[in-house]
XYZ file of C-alpha atoms in Angstrom:
281
model
C -29.167 -15.276 -26.862
C -28.850 -14.111 -23.267
C -26.403 -16.073 -21.116
C -27.538 -17.665 -17.867
C -26.204 -16.040 -14.697
C -25.504 -17.880 -11.454
C -25.917 -16.668 -7.888
C -25.921 -18.243 -4.425
C -24.597 -18.264 -0.890
C -21.403 -19.970 0.266
C -20.594 -20.431 3.961
C -17.103 -21.006 5.387
C -17.147 -22.954 8.656
C -14.495 -24.477 10.891
C -12.721 -24.062 14.197
C -10.960 -20.821 15.066
C -7.653 -19.979 13.335
C -7.959 -22.348 10.369
C -7.794 -19.440 7.873
C -11.450 -18.712 7.066
C -11.036 -14.929 7.028
C -7.894 -15.141 4.888
C -9.741 -17.294 2.351
C -12.612 -14.796 2.110
C -10.205 -11.878 1.641
C -8.297 -13.713 -1.096
C -11.462 -14.632 -3.006
C -12.821 -11.082 -3.113
C -9.372 -9.410 -3.323
C -10.111 -7.077 -0.411
C -9.316 -7.162 3.319
C -12.865 -6.939 4.678
C -12.534 -9.775 7.205
C -9.951 -9.248 9.918
C -7.175 -11.758 10.530
C -4.929 -12.584 13.458
C -3.052 -15.544 14.897
C -4.952 -15.099 18.152
C -8.079 -17.227 18.777
C -11.607 -16.032 17.995
C -10.580 -12.929 16.066
C -13.749 -13.111 13.958
C -16.663 -12.493 16.338
C -19.300 -11.399 13.809
C -20.408 -12.738 10.439
C -18.707 -11.000 7.529
C -20.075 -11.288 3.989
C -17.910 -10.762 0.922
C -19.201 -10.624 -2.650
C -17.378 -12.542 -5.390
C -18.228 -11.644 -8.999
C -16.663 -12.998 -12.185
C -18.473 -12.855 -15.529
C -21.746 -14.807 -15.118
C -20.943 -16.040 -11.597
C -21.655 -14.212 -8.363
C -21.959 -15.459 -4.805
C -22.127 -14.221 -1.233
C -19.219 -15.655 0.756
C -19.921 -15.713 4.499
C -17.070 -15.874 7.007
C -18.374 -17.356 10.268
C -16.848 -17.076 13.762
C -14.692 -20.035 14.715
C -16.683 -22.957 16.105
C -15.414 -24.115 19.499
C -18.091 -26.554 20.562
C -16.495 -27.909 23.733
C -14.179 -25.056 24.778
C -16.318 -23.152 27.294
C -13.967 -20.181 27.543
C -14.734 -19.029 24.000
C -18.113 -20.675 23.490
C -20.711 -18.314 22.040
C -24.016 -20.187 21.917
C -25.708 -17.525 19.791
C -22.960 -17.695 17.146
C -23.127 -21.481 17.185
C -26.897 -21.423 16.611
C -26.493 -18.860 13.817
C -23.828 -20.990 12.135
C -26.048 -24.062 12.320
C -28.947 -22.084 10.811
C -26.736 -20.827 7.975
C -25.584 -24.377 7.235
C -29.200 -25.214 6.442
C -29.775 -22.087 4.314
C -26.665 -21.727 2.139
C -26.065 -23.377 -1.233
C -22.520 -24.598 -0.561
C -20.556 -25.246 2.647
C -16.769 -24.879 2.759
C -15.712 -26.948 5.784
C -12.210 -25.704 6.524
C -9.635 -27.620 8.556
C -5.849 -27.703 8.900
C -3.435 -30.556 8.269
C -3.480 -33.484 10.715
C -6.080 -31.850 12.994
C -9.303 -33.821 13.425
C -10.931 -33.815 16.860
C -14.404 -34.447 18.266
C -15.203 -30.798 17.436
C -14.582 -31.317 13.717
C -16.523 -34.581 13.816
C -19.502 -32.979 15.553
C -19.596 -30.126 13.035
C -19.272 -32.546 10.105
C -22.117 -34.696 11.454
C -24.392 -31.656 11.564
C -23.397 -30.592 8.040
C -24.052 -34.087 6.648
C -27.544 -34.130 8.158
C -28.527 -30.664 6.940
C -26.679 -29.792 3.718
C -25.233 -32.381 1.352
C -23.478 -29.806 -0.841
C -20.245 -29.377 1.056
C -16.523 -29.628 0.455
C -13.617 -30.130 2.822
C -10.720 -27.694 2.475
C -7.405 -28.557 4.124
C -5.564 -25.262 4.577
C -1.945 -24.276 5.323
C -0.355 -27.019 3.223
C 2.525 -24.606 2.498
C 3.771 -25.398 6.006
C 4.170 -29.115 5.221
C 7.523 -29.998 3.675
C 6.737 -33.634 2.942
C 3.346 -33.558 1.204
C 3.216 -37.392 1.072
C 2.848 -37.407 4.852
C -0.660 -35.987 4.301
C -1.912 -39.050 2.410
C -3.123 -41.058 5.459
C -4.914 -37.967 6.799
C -6.582 -37.303 3.428
C -7.658 -40.955 3.248
C -9.198 -40.711 6.719
C -11.142 -37.558 5.763
C -12.335 -39.142 2.506
C -13.753 -42.070 4.504
C -15.587 -39.723 6.844
C -16.999 -37.431 4.137
C -18.377 -40.135 1.852
C -16.534 -39.168 -1.323
C -17.204 -35.439 -1.143
C -14.549 -33.233 -2.723
C -11.393 -32.532 -0.705
C -9.187 -29.565 -1.620
C -5.649 -28.883 -0.427
C -4.794 -25.182 -0.376
C -2.776 -22.407 1.184
C -5.089 -19.404 1.540
C -2.228 -17.178 2.658
C -0.036 -18.116 -0.342
C -2.996 -18.199 -2.798
C -2.228 -21.813 -3.691
C -4.919 -23.823 -5.571
C -7.788 -21.427 -4.812
C -8.954 -21.532 -8.441
C -9.987 -25.171 -8.002
C -12.469 -24.185 -5.294
C -13.864 -21.346 -7.416
C -14.375 -23.753 -10.323
C -16.271 -26.155 -8.065
C -18.474 -23.382 -6.636
C -19.265 -22.031 -10.115
C -20.554 -25.444 -11.195
C -22.794 -25.876 -8.141
C -24.504 -22.474 -7.971
C -28.138 -22.255 -9.084
C -29.198 -20.243 -12.126
C -30.262 -16.857 -10.777
C -29.863 -13.137 -11.389
C -26.954 -11.365 -9.725
C -27.917 -9.496 -6.581
C -25.063 -6.948 -6.501
C -23.207 -4.640 -8.857
C -19.910 -6.025 -10.163
C -17.715 -3.705 -8.079
C -19.401 -4.456 -4.715
C -17.009 -6.340 -2.401
C -19.027 -6.646 0.817
C -22.422 -6.068 2.377
C -20.794 -4.695 5.544
C -21.240 -1.013 6.359
C -18.283 1.367 6.589
C -18.905 1.718 10.324
C -18.685 -2.040 10.805
C -15.518 -2.292 8.699
C -13.963 0.562 10.676
C -14.650 -1.072 14.043
C -13.291 -4.393 12.755
C -10.072 -2.848 11.444
C -9.419 -1.030 14.726
C -10.211 -4.220 16.646
C -7.843 -6.222 14.421
C -5.066 -3.674 14.970
C -5.506 -3.723 18.737
C -5.674 -7.528 18.886
C -2.332 -7.722 17.101
C -0.792 -5.070 19.382
C -2.051 -6.439 22.702
C -1.347 -9.478 24.833
C -3.670 -12.473 24.640
C -5.459 -11.613 27.912
C -6.852 -8.340 26.535
C -8.191 -9.633 23.208
C -11.739 -9.926 24.588
C -11.557 -7.109 27.158
C -12.585 -4.197 24.923
C -15.208 -3.118 22.418
C -14.946 -0.574 19.600
C -17.688 1.881 18.680
C -17.781 4.452 15.844
C -19.304 7.667 17.161
C -18.822 9.689 13.968
C -18.143 8.806 10.315
C -18.715 11.103 7.337
C -17.064 12.487 4.201
C -16.306 16.200 3.993
C -16.489 18.340 0.854
C -13.052 17.101 -0.239
C -14.227 13.445 0.037
C -12.013 12.875 3.089
C -13.361 10.488 5.718
C -13.640 11.990 9.190
C -13.893 9.163 11.715
C -14.127 9.291 15.499
C -14.052 6.062 17.525
C -14.402 5.048 21.142
C -12.685 2.034 22.668
C -14.598 0.909 25.741
C -12.586 -0.911 28.385
C -13.559 -2.494 31.719
C -11.108 -0.945 34.180
C -8.307 1.568 34.630
C -5.562 -1.095 34.421
C -6.717 -2.200 30.973
C -7.078 1.419 29.901
C -3.453 2.117 30.810
C -2.300 -0.946 28.838
C -4.204 0.091 25.704
C -3.042 3.711 25.895
C 0.531 2.625 26.574
C 3.491 4.575 27.928
C 2.895 8.274 27.197
C 0.107 7.274 24.773
C 2.411 5.452 22.348
C 0.288 2.270 22.042
C -2.934 4.063 21.137
C -1.083 6.371 18.715
C 0.403 3.291 17.038
C -3.061 1.752 16.810
C -4.372 4.956 15.237
C -1.551 5.124 12.657
C -1.895 1.498 11.567
C -5.708 1.622 11.480
C -5.646 4.846 9.475
C -3.345 3.245 6.897
C -5.588 0.154 6.590
C -8.735 2.264 6.262
C -7.114 4.410 3.575
C -6.329 1.269 1.562
C -9.865 -0.057 2.011
C -11.855 3.144 1.400
C -9.359 4.545 -1.153
C -9.666 8.062 0.282
C -7.818 10.189 2.845
C -8.703 9.224 6.424
C -8.709 11.441 9.505
C -9.029 9.083 12.470
C -9.430 9.990 16.142
C -9.557 7.279 18.829
C -10.447 7.731 22.501
C -10.329 5.118 25.270
C -13.046 5.148 27.935
C -13.990 2.958 30.862
C -17.482 1.523 30.464
């Protein structure tokens, strides 16, 4: 007798820097969603594919929701996140310990009205020495979420992630798998390349320049020896920013190229030839 297979969509939502991208990467065992300690690193939706035996689901990493912070507010992303909340099978509402503001409450209120299949995930518990100190916070969240499941995890340390996977597996609808077992993401190689270079630059630059540049792939192909030949352009607003990104005698941009090339080699599992140019747009 043929076994039933299960397939669905799972959306990770929450404010910026709660660990959404790290959780996605850990679930699919691949670094397809970029991570950084700096705010609003994820600016586009990234979809990972988790497959295990009869279970498969699309895991969507959404940009951090900052409802009241005008500096980083992206109304289009906010609308897209709200639309996805209505469309996906399961919502992972991700927060960090002891942090519950009007932003979290507003997002929770929308989730409760539009999708009753949600869980609350409290991340970064590895940073809390006295775990008992979390009990009042957990009680508060349980009152607000009307007995929905609450999970305590550390995405970075891979602590207690299996419990979430077990929950998701039980809630997915019976459906045929949409992807082959070895597929990790729906993102194109060009998109992944721009994201990796952007991640590298974000981690190399000061906070003020995180949103001052864009990355574009002008050329990406494999030669006869299966090597990836990639040429990228970093567009910047003015000459001052260009000098900062290039660095003294070009050292900063060379460092960006070396680190990005190493990350791309790990991701694509082939030799990478990477060329990066910086231009004023």
